[in-house]
XYZ file of C-alpha atoms in Angstrom:
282
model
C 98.807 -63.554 157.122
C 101.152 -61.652 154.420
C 100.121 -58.839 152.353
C 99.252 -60.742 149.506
C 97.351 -63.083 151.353
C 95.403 -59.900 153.000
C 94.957 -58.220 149.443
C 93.631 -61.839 147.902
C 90.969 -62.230 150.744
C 89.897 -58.613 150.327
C 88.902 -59.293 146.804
C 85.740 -59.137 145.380
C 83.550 -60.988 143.322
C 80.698 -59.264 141.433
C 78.180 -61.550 139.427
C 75.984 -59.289 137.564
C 73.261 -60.400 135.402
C 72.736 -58.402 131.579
C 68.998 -58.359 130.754
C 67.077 -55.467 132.951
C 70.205 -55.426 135.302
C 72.747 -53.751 132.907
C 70.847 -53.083 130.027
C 67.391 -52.993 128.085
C 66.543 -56.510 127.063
C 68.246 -57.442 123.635
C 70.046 -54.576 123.063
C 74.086 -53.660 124.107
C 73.246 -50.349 125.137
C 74.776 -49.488 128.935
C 74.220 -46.263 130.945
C 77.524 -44.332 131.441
C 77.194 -44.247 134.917
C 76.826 -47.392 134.768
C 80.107 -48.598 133.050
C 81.955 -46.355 135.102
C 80.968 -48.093 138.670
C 81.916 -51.113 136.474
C 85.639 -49.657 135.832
C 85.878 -48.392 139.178
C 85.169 -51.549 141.358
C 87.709 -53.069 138.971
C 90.764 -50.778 138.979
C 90.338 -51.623 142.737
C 91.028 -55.072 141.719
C 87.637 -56.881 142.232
C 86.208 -59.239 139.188
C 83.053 -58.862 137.426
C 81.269 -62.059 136.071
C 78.808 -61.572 133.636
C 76.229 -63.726 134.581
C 73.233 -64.514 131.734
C 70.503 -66.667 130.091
C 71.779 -65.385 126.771
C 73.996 -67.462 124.513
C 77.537 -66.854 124.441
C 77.621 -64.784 121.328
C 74.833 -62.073 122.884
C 77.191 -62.132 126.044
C 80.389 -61.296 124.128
C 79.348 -58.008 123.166
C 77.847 -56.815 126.994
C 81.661 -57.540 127.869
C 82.779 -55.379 124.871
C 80.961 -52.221 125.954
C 82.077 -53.021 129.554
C 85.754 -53.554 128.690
C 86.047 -56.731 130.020
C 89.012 -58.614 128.039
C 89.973 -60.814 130.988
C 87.393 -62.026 133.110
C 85.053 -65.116 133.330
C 81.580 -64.857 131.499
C 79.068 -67.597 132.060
C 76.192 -68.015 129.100
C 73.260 -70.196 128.428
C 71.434 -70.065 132.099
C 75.012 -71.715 133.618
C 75.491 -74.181 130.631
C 78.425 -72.223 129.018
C 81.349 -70.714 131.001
C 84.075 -68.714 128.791
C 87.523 -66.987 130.209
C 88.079 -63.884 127.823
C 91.297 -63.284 126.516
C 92.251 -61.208 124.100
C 95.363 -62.281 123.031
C 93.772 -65.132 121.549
C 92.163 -65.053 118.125
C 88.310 -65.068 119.202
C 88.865 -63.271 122.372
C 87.694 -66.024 125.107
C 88.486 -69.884 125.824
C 85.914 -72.130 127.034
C 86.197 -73.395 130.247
C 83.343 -75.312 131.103
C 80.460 -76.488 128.364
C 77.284 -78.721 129.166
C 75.407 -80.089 126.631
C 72.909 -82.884 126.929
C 70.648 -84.629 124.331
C 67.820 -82.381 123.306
C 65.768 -85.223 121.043
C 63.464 -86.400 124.160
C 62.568 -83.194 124.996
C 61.907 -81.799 121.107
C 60.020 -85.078 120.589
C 57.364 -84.768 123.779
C 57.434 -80.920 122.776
C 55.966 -81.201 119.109
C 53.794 -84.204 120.311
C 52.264 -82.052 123.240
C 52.415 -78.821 121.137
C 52.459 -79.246 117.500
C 52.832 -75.657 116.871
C 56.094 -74.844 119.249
C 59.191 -73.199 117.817
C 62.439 -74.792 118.758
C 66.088 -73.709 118.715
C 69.317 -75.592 119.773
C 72.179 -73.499 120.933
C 75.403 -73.764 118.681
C 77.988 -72.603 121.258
C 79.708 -69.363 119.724
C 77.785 -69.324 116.546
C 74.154 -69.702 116.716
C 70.839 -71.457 116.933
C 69.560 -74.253 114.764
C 65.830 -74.140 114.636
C 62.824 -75.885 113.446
C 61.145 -72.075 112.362
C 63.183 -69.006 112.326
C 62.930 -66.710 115.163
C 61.479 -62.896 114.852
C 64.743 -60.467 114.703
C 66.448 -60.058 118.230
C 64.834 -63.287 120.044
C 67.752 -65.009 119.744
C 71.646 -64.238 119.630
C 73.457 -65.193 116.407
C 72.802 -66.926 113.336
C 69.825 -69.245 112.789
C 70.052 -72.102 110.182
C 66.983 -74.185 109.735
C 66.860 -78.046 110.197
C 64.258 -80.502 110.495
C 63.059 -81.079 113.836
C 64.275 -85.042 113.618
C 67.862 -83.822 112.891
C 67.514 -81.043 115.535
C 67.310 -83.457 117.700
C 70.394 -85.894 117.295
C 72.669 -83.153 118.161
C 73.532 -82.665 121.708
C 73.334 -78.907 122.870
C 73.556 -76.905 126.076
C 70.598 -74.794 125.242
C 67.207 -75.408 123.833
C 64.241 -72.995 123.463
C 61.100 -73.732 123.358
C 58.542 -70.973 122.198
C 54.822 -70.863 121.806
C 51.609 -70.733 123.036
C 50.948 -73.433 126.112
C 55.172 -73.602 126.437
C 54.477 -73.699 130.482
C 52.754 -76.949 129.889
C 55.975 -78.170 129.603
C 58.294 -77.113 132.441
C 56.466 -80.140 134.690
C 57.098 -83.164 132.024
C 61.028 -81.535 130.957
C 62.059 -81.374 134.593
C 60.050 -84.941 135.604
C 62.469 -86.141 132.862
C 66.059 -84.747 134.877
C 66.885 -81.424 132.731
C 66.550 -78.170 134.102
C 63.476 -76.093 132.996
C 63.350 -72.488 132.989
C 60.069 -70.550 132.130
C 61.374 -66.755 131.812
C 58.368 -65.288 129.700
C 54.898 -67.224 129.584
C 55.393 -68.486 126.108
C 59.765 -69.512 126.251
C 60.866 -72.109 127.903
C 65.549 -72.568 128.533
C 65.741 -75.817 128.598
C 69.516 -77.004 129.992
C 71.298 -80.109 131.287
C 70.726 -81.381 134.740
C 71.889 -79.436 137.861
C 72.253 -76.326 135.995
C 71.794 -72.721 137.117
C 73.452 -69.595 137.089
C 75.004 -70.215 141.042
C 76.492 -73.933 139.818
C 78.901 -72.184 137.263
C 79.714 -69.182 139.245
C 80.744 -71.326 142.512
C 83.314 -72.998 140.346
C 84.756 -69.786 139.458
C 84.784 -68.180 142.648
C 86.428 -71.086 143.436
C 88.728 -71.060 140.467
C 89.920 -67.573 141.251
C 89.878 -68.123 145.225
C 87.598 -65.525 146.607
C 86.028 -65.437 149.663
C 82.329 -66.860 149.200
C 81.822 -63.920 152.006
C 83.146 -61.991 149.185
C 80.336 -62.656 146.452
C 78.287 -59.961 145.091
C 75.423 -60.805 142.809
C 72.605 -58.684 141.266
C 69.674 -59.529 138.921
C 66.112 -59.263 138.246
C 64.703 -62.095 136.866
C 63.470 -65.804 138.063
C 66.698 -67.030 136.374
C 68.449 -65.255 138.859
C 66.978 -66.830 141.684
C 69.899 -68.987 142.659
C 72.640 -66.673 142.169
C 71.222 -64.317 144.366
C 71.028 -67.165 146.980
C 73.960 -67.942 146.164
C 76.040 -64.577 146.953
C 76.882 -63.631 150.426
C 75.181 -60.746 148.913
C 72.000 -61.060 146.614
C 70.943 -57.609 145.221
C 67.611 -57.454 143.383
C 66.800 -54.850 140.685
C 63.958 -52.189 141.910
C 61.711 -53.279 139.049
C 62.313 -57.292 139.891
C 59.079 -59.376 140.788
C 58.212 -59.871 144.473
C 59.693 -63.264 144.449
C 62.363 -62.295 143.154
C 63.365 -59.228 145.738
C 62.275 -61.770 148.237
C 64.966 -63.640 147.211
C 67.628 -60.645 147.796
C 69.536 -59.849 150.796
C 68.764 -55.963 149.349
C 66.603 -53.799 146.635
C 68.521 -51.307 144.685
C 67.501 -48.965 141.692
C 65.996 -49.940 138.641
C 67.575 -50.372 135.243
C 66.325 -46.535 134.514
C 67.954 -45.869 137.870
C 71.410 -47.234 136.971
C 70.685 -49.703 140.105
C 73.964 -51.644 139.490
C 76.170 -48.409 139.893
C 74.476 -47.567 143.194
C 74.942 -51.386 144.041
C 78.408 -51.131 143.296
C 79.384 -48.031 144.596
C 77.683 -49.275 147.783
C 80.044 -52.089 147.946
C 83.009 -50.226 147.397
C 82.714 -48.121 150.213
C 81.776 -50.641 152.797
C 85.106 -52.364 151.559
C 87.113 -49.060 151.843
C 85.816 -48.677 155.403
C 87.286 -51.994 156.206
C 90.468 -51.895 155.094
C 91.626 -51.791 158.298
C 90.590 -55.015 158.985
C 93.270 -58.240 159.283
C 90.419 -59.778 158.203
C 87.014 -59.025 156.492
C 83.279 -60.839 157.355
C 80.668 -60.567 154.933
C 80.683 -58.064 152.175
């Protein structure tokens, strides 16, 4: 085994969800301590993946604050996966973008709930929607359409909102999408297959790190599979039962800058290895 070779299988991959695991939910605002475990675990020459049910353009600015201008970002639940890059004119490439046809699933929703909001993802620009959204629900622009138009158009995202939105998850997922019901009245619906873990596997595997090497931390049911997923699956102090039951561990809370201990954590357990030929499980 060469040096490189040594140095490449010492790398580290850290997923890390954004909302109530790096900041408040629907704001940009990160602890200090917190970016700085951030820039440390990379200036050692791990990645971070930004791993999130928001759309693209709510992701985009998380990486901003966290200086990320080259890494992978994954969007949308697992639907959207972006490689920034700042020397091009938007800052990121898309990689790897799902969409599937929304129109059964808007059809048996306003049948079954006449009431329900509904917004289809516009990758990198917005939502349409059949009512606008109150402020700060959802990233981007919204434009309104009618729901028959809504949908035609294939999209990797739709929301569902509303009173009696669980009602729903059964029938979507009976029909082959993936159904996620992350507050009692909002339902992501995305294509088939579809989580968080699916998109980050591919770019573990596109960067060629160790899956004894993965690092994820969340709090939220969304996050279920990605902590699975990791060789190690951190849950937020403040995370539901099943989701800590999930975890390999329980760090801090958000208020407790839980990622930074998480990190820091890491960092020296790799350190104290690296006098190892070869590493086991981060």
């Amino acid at each position: 085994m060469n040096h490189q070779d040594t140095l490449q299988n010492r790398t580290m991959l850290a997923a890390l969800d954004i909302d109530g695991t790096l900041a408040q939910s629907g704001t940009t605002q990160i602890a200090p301590t917190v970016k700085a475990a951030v820039a440390r675990f990379r200036a050692d020459g791990h990645h971070v993946v930004l791993a999130s049910g928001r759309s693209l353009v709510g992701v985009l600015p998380i990486a901003a604050e966290l200086d990320l201008t080259d890494e992978w970002v994954i969007a949308s639940n697992g639907a959207v996966t972006a490689r920034l890059d700042s020397r091009v004119p938007r800052g990121y490439e898309l990689e790897d973008v799902r969409n599937f046809d929304p129109g059964p699933v808007v059809r048996l929703a306003r049948t079954m709930l006449p009431g329900v909001r509904v917004g289809a993802e516009r990758v990198g620009w917005g939502y349409d929607v059949t009512h606008l959204f109150p402020t700060g629900q959802l990233n981007g622009a919204q434009q309104i359409v009618p729901a028959a138009l809504l949908g035609e158009r294939s999209t990797t995202r739709l929301v569902l909102r509303g009173p009696g939105v669980s009602a729903l998850v059964d029938p979507v997922r009976a029909a082959g999408l993936t159904a996620l019901l992350t507050e009692p009245d909002w339902v992501d619906v995305t294509a088939p297959g579809l989580s968080k873990a699916s998109a980050l596997e591919k770019v573990r595997a596109n960067l060629g790190i160790d899956p004894l090497r993965t690092l994820a931390i969340g709090d939220g049911e969304n996050d279920l599979e990605m902590l699975r997923w990791a060789a190690r699956g951190v849950a937020m102090g403040h995370a539901s039962a099943s989701v800590r039951a999930a975890a390999d561990e329980v760090t801090g809370s958000l208020g407790q800058h839980g990622v930074a201990t998480a990190l820091d954590t890491l960092q020296r357990g790799a350190t104290s290895d690296s006098g190892n030929e070869c590493d086991g499980p981060i």
